[in-house]
Coordinates of C-alpha atoms in Angstrom, one line a residue:
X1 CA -54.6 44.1 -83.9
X2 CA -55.8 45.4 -80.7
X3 CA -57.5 42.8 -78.3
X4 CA -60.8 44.2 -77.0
X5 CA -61.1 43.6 -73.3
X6 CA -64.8 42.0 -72.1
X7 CA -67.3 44.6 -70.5
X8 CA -67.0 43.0 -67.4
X9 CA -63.0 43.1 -67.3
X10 CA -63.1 47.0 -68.6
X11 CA -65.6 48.2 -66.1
X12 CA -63.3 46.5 -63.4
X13 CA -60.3 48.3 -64.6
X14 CA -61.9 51.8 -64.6
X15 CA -63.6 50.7 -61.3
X16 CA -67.1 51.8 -62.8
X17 CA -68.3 48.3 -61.3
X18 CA -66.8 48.9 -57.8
X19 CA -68.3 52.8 -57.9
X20 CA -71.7 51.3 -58.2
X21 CA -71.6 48.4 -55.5
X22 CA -70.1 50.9 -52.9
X23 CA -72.9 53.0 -54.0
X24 CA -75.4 50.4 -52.9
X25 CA -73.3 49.4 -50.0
X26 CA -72.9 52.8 -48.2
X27 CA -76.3 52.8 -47.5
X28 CA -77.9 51.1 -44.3
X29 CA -77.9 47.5 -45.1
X30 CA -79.6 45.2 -42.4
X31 CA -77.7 42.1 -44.1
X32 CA -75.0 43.6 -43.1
X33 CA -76.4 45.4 -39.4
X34 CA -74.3 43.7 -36.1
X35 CA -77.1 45.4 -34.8
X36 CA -81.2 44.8 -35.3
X37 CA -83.5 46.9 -37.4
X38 CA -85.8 47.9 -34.6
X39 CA -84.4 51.8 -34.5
X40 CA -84.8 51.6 -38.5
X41 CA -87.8 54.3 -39.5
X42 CA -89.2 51.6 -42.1
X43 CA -91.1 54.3 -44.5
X44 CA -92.6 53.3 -47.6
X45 CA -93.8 56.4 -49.1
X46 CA -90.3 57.7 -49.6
X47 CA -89.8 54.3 -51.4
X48 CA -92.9 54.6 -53.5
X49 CA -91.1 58.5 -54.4
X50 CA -88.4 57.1 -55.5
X51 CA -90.4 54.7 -57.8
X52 CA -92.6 57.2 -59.4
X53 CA -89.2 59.2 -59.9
X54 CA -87.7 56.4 -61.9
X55 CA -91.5 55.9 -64.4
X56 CA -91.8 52.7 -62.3
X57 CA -95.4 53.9 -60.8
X58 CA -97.4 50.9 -62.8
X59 CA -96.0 48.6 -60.7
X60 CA -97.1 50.2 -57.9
X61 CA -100.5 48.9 -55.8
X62 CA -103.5 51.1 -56.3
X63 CA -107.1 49.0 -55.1
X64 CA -109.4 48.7 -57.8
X65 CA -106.5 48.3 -60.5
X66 CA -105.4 45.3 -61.9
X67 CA -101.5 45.4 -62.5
X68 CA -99.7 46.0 -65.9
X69 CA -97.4 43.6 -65.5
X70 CA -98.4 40.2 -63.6
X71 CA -95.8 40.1 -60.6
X72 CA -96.2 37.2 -58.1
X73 CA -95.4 38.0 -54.3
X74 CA -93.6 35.8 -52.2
X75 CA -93.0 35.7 -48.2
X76 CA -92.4 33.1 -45.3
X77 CA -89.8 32.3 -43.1
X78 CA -88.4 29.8 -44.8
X79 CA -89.1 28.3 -48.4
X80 CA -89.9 31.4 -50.3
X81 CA -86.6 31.9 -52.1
X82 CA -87.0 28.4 -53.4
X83 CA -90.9 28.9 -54.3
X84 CA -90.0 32.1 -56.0
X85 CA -87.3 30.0 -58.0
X86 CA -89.4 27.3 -58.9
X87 CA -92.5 29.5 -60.2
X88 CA -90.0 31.7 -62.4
X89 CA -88.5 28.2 -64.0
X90 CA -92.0 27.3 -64.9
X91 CA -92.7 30.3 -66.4
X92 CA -89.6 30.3 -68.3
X93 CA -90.5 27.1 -69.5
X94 CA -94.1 28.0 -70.9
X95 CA -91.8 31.0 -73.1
X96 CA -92.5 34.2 -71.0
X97 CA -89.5 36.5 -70.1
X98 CA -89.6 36.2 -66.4
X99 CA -87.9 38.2 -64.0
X100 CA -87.0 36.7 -60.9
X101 CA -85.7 39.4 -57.6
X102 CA -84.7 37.4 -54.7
X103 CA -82.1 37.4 -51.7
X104 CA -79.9 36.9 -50.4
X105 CA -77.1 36.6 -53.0
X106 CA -74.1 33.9 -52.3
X107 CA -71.6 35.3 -54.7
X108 CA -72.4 38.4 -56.6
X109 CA -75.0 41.1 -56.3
X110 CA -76.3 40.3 -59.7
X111 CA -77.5 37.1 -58.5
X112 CA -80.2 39.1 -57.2
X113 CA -81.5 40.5 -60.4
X114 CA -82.0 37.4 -62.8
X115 CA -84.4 37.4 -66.4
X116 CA -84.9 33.3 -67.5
X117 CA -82.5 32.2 -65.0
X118 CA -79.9 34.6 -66.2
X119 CA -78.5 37.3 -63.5
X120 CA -78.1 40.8 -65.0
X121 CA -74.8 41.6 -66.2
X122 CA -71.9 44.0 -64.3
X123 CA -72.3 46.4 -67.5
X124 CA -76.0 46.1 -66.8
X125 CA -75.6 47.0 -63.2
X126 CA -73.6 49.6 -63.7
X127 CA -76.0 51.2 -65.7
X128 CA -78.9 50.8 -63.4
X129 CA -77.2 52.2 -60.7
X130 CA -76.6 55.4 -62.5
X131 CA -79.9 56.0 -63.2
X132 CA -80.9 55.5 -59.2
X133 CA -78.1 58.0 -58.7
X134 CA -79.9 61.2 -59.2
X135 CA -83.6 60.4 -57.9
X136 CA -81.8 59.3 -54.8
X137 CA -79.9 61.9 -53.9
X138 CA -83.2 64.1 -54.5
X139 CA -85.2 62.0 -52.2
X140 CA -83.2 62.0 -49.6
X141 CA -82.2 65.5 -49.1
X142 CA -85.8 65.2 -48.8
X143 CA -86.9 62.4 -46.6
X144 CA -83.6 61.1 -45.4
X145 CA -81.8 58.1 -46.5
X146 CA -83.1 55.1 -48.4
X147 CA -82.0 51.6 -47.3
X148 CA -79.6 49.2 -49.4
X149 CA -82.7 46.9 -49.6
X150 CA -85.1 49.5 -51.3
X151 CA -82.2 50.5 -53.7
X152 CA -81.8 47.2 -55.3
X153 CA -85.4 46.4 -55.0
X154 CA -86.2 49.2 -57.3
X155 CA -82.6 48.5 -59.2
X156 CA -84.7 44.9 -59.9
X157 CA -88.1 46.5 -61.3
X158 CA -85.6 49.1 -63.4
X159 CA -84.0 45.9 -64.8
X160 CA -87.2 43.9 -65.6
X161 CA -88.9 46.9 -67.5
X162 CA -85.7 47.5 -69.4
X163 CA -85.8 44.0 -70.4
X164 CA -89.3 43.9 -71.5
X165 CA -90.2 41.3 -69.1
X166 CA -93.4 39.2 -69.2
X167 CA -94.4 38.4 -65.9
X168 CA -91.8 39.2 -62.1
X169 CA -91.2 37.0 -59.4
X170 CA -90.8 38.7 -56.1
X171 CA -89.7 37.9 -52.9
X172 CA -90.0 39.4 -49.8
X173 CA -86.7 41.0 -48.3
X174 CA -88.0 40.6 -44.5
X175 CA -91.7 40.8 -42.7
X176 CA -93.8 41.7 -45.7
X177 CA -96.0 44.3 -44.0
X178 CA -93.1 47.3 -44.0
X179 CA -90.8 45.3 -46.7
X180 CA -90.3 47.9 -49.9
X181 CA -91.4 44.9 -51.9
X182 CA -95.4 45.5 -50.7
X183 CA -95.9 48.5 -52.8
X184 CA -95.7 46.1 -55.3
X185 CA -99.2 45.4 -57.1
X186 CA -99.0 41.5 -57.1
X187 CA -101.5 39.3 -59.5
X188 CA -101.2 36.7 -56.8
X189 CA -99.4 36.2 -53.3
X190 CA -97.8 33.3 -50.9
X191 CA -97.0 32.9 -47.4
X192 CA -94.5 30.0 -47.6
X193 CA -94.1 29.2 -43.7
X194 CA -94.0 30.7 -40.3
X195 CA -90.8 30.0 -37.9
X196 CA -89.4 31.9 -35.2
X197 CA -87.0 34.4 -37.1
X198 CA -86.3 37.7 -37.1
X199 CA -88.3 38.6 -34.0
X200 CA -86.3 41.3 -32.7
X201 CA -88.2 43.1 -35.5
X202 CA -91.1 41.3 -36.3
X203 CA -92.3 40.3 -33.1
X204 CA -91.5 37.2 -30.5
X205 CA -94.4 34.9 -31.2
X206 CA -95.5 33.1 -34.2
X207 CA -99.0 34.6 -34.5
X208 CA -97.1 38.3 -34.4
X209 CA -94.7 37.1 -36.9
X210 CA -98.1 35.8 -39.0
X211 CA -99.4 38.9 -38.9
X212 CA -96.3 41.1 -40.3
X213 CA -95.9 38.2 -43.0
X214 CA -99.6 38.9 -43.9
X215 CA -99.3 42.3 -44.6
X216 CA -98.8 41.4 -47.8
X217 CA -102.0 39.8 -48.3
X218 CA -104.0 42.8 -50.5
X219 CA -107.5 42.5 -51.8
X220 CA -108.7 40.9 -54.3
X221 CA -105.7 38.9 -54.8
X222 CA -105.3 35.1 -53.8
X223 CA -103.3 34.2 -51.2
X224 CA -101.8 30.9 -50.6
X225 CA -100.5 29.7 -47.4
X226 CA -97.7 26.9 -46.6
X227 CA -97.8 27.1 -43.1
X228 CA -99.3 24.2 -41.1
X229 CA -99.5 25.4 -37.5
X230 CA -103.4 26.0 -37.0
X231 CA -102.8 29.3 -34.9
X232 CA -100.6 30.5 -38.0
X233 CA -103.4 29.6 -40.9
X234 CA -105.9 31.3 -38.2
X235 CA -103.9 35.1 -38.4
X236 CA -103.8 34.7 -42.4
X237 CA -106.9 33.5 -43.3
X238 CA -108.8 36.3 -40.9
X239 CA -106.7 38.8 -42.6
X240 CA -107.7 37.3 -46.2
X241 CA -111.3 37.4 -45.5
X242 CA -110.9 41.4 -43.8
X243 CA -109.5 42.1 -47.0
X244 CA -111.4 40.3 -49.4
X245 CA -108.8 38.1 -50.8
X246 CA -109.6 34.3 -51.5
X247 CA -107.2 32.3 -49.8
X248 CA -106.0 29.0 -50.4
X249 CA -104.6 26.2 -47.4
X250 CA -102.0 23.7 -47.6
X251 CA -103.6 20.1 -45.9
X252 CA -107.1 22.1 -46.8
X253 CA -107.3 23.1 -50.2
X254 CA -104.5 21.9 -51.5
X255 CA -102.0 18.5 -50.5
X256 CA -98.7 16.9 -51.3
X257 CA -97.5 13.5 -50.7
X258 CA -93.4 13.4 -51.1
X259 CA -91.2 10.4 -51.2
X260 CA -87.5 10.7 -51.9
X261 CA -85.8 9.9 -55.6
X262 CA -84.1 7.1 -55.5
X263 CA -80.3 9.1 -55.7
X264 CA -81.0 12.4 -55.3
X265 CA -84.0 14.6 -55.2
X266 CA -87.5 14.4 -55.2
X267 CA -91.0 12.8 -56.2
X268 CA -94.3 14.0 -55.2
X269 CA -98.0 13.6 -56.0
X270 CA -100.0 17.2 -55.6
X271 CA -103.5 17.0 -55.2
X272 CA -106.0 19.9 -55.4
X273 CA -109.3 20.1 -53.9
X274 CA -110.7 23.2 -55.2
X275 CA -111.0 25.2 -58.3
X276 CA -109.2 26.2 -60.2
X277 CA -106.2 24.1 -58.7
X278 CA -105.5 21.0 -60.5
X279 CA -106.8 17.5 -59.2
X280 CA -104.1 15.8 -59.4
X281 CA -100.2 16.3 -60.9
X282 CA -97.1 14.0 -60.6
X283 CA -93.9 16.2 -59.8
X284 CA -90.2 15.5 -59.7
X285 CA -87.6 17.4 -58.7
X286 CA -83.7 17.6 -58.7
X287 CA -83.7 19.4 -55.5
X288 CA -83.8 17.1 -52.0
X289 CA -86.2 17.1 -49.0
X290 CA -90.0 17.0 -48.1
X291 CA -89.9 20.6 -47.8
X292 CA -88.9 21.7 -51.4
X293 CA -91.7 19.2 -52.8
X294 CA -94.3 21.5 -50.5
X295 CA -92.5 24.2 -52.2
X296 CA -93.0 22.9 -55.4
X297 CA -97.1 22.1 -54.2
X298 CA -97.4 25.9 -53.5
X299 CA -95.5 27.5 -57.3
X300 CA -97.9 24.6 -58.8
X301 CA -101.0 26.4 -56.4
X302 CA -99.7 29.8 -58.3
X303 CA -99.5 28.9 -61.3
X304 CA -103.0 27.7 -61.2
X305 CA -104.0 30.9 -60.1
X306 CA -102.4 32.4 -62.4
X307 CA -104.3 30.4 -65.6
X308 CA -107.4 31.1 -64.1
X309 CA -107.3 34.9 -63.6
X310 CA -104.1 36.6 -65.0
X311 CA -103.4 38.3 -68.1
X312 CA -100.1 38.8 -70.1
X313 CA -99.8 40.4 -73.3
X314 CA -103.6 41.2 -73.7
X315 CA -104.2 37.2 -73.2
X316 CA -104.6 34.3 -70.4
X317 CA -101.9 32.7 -69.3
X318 CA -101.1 29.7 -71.7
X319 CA -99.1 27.4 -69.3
X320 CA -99.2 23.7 -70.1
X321 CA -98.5 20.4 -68.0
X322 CA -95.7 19.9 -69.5
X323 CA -94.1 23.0 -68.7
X324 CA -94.9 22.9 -64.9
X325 CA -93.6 19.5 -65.2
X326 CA -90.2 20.7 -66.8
X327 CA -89.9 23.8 -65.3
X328 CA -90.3 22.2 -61.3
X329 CA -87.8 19.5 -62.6
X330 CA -85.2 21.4 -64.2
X331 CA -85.4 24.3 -61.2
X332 CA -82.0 24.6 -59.4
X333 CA -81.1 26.9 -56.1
X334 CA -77.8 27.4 -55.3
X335 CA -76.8 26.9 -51.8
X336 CA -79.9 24.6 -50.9
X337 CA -78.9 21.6 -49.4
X338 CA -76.6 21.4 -52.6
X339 CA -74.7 18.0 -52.8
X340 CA -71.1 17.5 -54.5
X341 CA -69.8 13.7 -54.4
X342 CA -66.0 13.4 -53.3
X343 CA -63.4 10.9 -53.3
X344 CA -63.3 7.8 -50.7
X345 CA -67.3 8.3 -51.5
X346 CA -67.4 10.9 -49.4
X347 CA -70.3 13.4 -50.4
X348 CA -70.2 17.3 -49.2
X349 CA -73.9 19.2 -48.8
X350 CA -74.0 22.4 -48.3
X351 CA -77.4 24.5 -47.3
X352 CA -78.0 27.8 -46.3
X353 CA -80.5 26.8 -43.4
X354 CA -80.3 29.7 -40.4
X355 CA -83.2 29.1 -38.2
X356 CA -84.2 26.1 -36.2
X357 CA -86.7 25.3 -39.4
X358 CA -84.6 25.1 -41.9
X359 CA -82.2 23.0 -39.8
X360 CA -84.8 20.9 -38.8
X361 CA -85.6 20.5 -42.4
X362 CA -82.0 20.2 -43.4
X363 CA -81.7 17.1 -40.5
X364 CA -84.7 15.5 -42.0
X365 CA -83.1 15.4 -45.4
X366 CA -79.7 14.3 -43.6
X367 CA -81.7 11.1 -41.2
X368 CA -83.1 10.2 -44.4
X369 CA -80.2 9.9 -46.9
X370 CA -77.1 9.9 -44.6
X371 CA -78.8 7.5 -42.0
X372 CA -75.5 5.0 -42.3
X373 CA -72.9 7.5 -43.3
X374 CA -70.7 9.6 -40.6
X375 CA -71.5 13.2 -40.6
X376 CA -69.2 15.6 -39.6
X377 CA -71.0 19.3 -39.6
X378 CA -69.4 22.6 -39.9
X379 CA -71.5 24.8 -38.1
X380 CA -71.5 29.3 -38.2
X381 CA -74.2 32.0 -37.8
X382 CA -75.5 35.3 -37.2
X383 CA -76.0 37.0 -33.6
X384 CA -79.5 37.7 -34.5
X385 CA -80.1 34.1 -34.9
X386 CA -81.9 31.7 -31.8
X387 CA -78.7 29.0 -31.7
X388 CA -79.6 26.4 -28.8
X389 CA -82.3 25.1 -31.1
X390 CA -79.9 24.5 -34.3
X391 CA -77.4 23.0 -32.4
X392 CA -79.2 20.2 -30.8
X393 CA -80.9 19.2 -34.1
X394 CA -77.4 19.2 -35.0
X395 CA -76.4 16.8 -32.3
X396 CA -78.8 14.5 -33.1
X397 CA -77.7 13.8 -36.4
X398 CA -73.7 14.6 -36.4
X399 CA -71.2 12.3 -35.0
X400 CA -68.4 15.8 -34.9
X401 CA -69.0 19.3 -35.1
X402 CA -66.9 22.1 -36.3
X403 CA -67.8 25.7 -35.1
X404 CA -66.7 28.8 -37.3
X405 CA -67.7 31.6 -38.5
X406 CA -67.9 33.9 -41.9
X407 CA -65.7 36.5 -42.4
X408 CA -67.4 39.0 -45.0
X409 CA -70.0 40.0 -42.6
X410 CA -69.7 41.9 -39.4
X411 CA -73.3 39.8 -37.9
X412 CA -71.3 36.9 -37.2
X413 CA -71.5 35.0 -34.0
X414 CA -68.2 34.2 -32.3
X415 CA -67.9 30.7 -32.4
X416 CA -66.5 30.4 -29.0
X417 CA -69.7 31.4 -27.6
X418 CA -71.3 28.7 -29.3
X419 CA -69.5 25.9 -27.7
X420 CA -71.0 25.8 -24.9
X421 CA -74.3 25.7 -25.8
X422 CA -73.4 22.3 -27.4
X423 CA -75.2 19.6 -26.2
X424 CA -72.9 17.2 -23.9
X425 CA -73.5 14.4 -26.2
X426 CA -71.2 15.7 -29.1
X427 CA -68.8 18.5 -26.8
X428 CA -66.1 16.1 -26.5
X429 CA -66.2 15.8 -30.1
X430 CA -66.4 19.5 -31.0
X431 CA -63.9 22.2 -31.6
X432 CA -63.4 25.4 -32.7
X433 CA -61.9 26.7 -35.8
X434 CA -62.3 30.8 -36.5
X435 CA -61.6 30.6 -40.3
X436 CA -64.0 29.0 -42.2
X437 CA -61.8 27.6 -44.7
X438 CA -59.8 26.2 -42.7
X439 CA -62.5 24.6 -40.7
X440 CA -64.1 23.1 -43.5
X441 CA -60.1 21.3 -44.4
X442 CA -60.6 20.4 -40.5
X443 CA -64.0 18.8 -41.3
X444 CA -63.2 16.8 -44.4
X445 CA -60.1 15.3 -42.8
X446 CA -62.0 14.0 -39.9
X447 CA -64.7 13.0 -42.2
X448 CA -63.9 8.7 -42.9
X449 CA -64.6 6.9 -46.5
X450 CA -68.1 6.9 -47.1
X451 CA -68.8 10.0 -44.7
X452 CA -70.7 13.3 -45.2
X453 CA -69.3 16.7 -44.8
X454 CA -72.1 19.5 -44.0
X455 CA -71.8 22.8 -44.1
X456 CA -74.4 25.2 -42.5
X457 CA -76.1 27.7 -40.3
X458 CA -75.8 31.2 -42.6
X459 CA -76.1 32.3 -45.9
X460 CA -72.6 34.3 -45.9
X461 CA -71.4 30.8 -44.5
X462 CA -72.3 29.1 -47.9
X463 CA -70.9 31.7 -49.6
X464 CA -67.3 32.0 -48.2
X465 CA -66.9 28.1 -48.3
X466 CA -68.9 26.5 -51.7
X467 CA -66.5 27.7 -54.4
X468 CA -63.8 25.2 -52.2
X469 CA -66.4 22.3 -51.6
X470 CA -66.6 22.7 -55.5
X471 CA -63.1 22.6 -56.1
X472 CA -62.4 19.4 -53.8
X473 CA -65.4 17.6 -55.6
X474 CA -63.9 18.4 -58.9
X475 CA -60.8 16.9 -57.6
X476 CA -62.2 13.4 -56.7

């Protein structure tokens, strides 16, 4: 009898699977740019080509027409990978076939491209790539190169109509105004937070950085806005009325009040104060920290939105209670302040934070269930990222740090530049390690009974050290 080799295993073999990523990875791929995206001629129409070349045109934005397929269209600095997460587990939950396109990935590209929680398969993949293959080339002898980012964004819309999906989740790659996701028609839209990120491209103050996030904002679709800085709500709210889109505030329209779970993750009591958002729901969630309950307050604002105004399938969205309630509660994100217990009850947290908000978020979490516990911080990032700031919320809350970096991406920052910018209250207690692997052994080894390991500062970072966190955590 011969043994049949898995899809997966035979498309290695024949290096089908490999053909297609390098395909994909060839192309200019600011993930992976040392420098910034500035010189980059950001041109949608070439994306919206390749689109109509691939029978993908209904999901394009035309005013006047409502879209075919409900998509919901997620930016912000920080927050919006776990919003667009949470919304797609809900609706999941309530039985639609929900695609979900979101990035970074930690581990593989498919992570990107997920139906119910599920990311598409290499075989599938492989498959999708070959159909970009000859529309691409077209376009670009044409109109020059497309980017890596609007490849795999319409890779993702490919995937969800081959799938026969219900309803897609979208988030936005970077900005929102020039990102290839805003040719997207969206049934509703979300501006999860403004930080300081990116501004090399999007612009050096927050009200800039507003404004390029808002660009998504189309009329007459709802917007809802996380942010709470008052200069920040100012920019999108003036662009929602130009436009015509009703627009929705957290701390105006819509509030959360968040307390931690007793072990691990989160309780919180929304409140609405406007049609058609609900008056008043009960939330928990396994993930940890004030900020994924506001998350969780703005996919509840969505969904809302979505029940009010939305068709699928010829009918109003039927989403129950119960299914927010399960969906939000059940929701996982990798790589977001994601805990494993060790031995010597030592616990390990890793989070994919990379600006000074997401740190500052991550600290929070850290002050409020590490408050007694040692915590010994292993700390690498991008040269496109504003460091000072992250390492003093750092210092505040680690008694050692360890600097590294990643080493599957050419943006990394060289650690020895990062020392001194240390604050003096933790430099005698810092060091540098250039593997990241071996700084994370460093770490736990310094790290007592009852301590906290922490691993942070860049989504290639998580990547390159969660599988080992996993595999000491498995050993305890």
């Amino acid at each position: 009898m011969t043994s049949q080799l898995p899809a997966s295993a035979t498309l290695q073999a024949t290096g089908e699977y490999e053909r297609s990523l390098q395909f994909l990875y060839n192309r200019l791929n600011y993930e992976r740019q040392v420098r910034g995206a500035e010189d980059y001629p950001f041109r949608l129409q070439r994306f919206i080509k390749l689109l109509q070349e691939l029978d993908l045109g209904h999901f394009l934005h035309e005013p006047g027409v409502d879209p075919s397929v409900p998509l919901i269209h997620i930016a912000g600095t920080k927050g919006k990978g776990s919003t667009a997460t949470m919304v797609s587990s809900v609706l999941t939950d309530a039985g639609y076939r929900t695609g979900l396109y979101s990035s970074p990935h930690l581990h593989d590209l498919e992570e990107r491209f997920r139906i119910d929680g599920l990311p598409c398969t290499p075989k599938q993949l492989v498959d999708l790539v070959d159909s970009l293959r000859a529309p691409t080339t077209q376009i670009e002898q044409a109109d020059g190169a497309l980017s890596f980012f609007e490849l795999t964004t319409a890779l993702a819309l490919l995937h969800f109509q081959r799938q026969h999906c219900d309803v897609v989740v979208v988030e936005v790659g970077l900005g929102g105004r020039l990102d290839s996701t805003n040719v997207c028609a969206p049934s509703v839209t979300a501006i999860t937070s403004i930080g300081l990120d990116h501004q090399h491209v999007l612009g050096h103050t927050l009200e800039k950085i507003a404004a390029e996030k808002a660009g998504i904002i189309k009329s007459p679709v709802p917007v809802v806005s996380g942010a709470t800085q008052p200069e920040v709500n100012a920019v999108i709210r003036d662009k929602a009325n130009t436009v015509g889109a009703p627009f929705y505030c957290l701390g105006n329209h819509f509030d959360v009040d968040y307390q931690p779970a007793s072990d691990w993750g989160s309780s919180a009591v929304f409140r609405g104060h406007r049609a058609p958002l609900a008056r008043e729901r009960r939330i928990q969630l396994s993930m940890e920290g004030a900020h994924q309950a506001k998350n969780a307050a703005i996919a509840a604002v969505l969904i809302d939105l979505l029940r009010d105004r939305t068709l699928v399938r010829g009918k109003p969205f039927q989403i129950s209670e119960s299914a927010i309630e399960r969906g939000l509660a059940n929701c996982h994100c990798i790589g977001r302040t994601e805990r494993w217990l060790l031995n010597d009850n030592r616990m390990a947290i890793v989070d994919s934070a990379h600006n000074d908000d997401s740190i500052e978020a991550l600290c929070d979490t850290l002050r409020q269930r590490c408050a007694d516990r040692p915590i010994v911080t292993v700390f690498g990032t991008s040269t496109d990222k504003t460091v000072e700031p992250m390492l003093n919320r750092l210092a505040e809350v680690s008694t050692r740090l360890v600097l590294t970096r990643f080493l599957g991406n050419p943006r990394y920052r060289d650690p020895e530049q990062l020392r001194p910018l240390v604050s003096e209250s933790i430099r005698n207690q810092t060091e540098v390690v250039e593997d990241p692997l071996r700084a994370c052994e460093i770490a736990l080894s310094s790290t007592p009974p009852g301590g906290t390991l922490v691993v942070c500062g860049s989504f290639f970072l998580a990547a390159e050290c969660r599988h080992w966190i996993a595999q000491q955590s498995k050993r305890a």
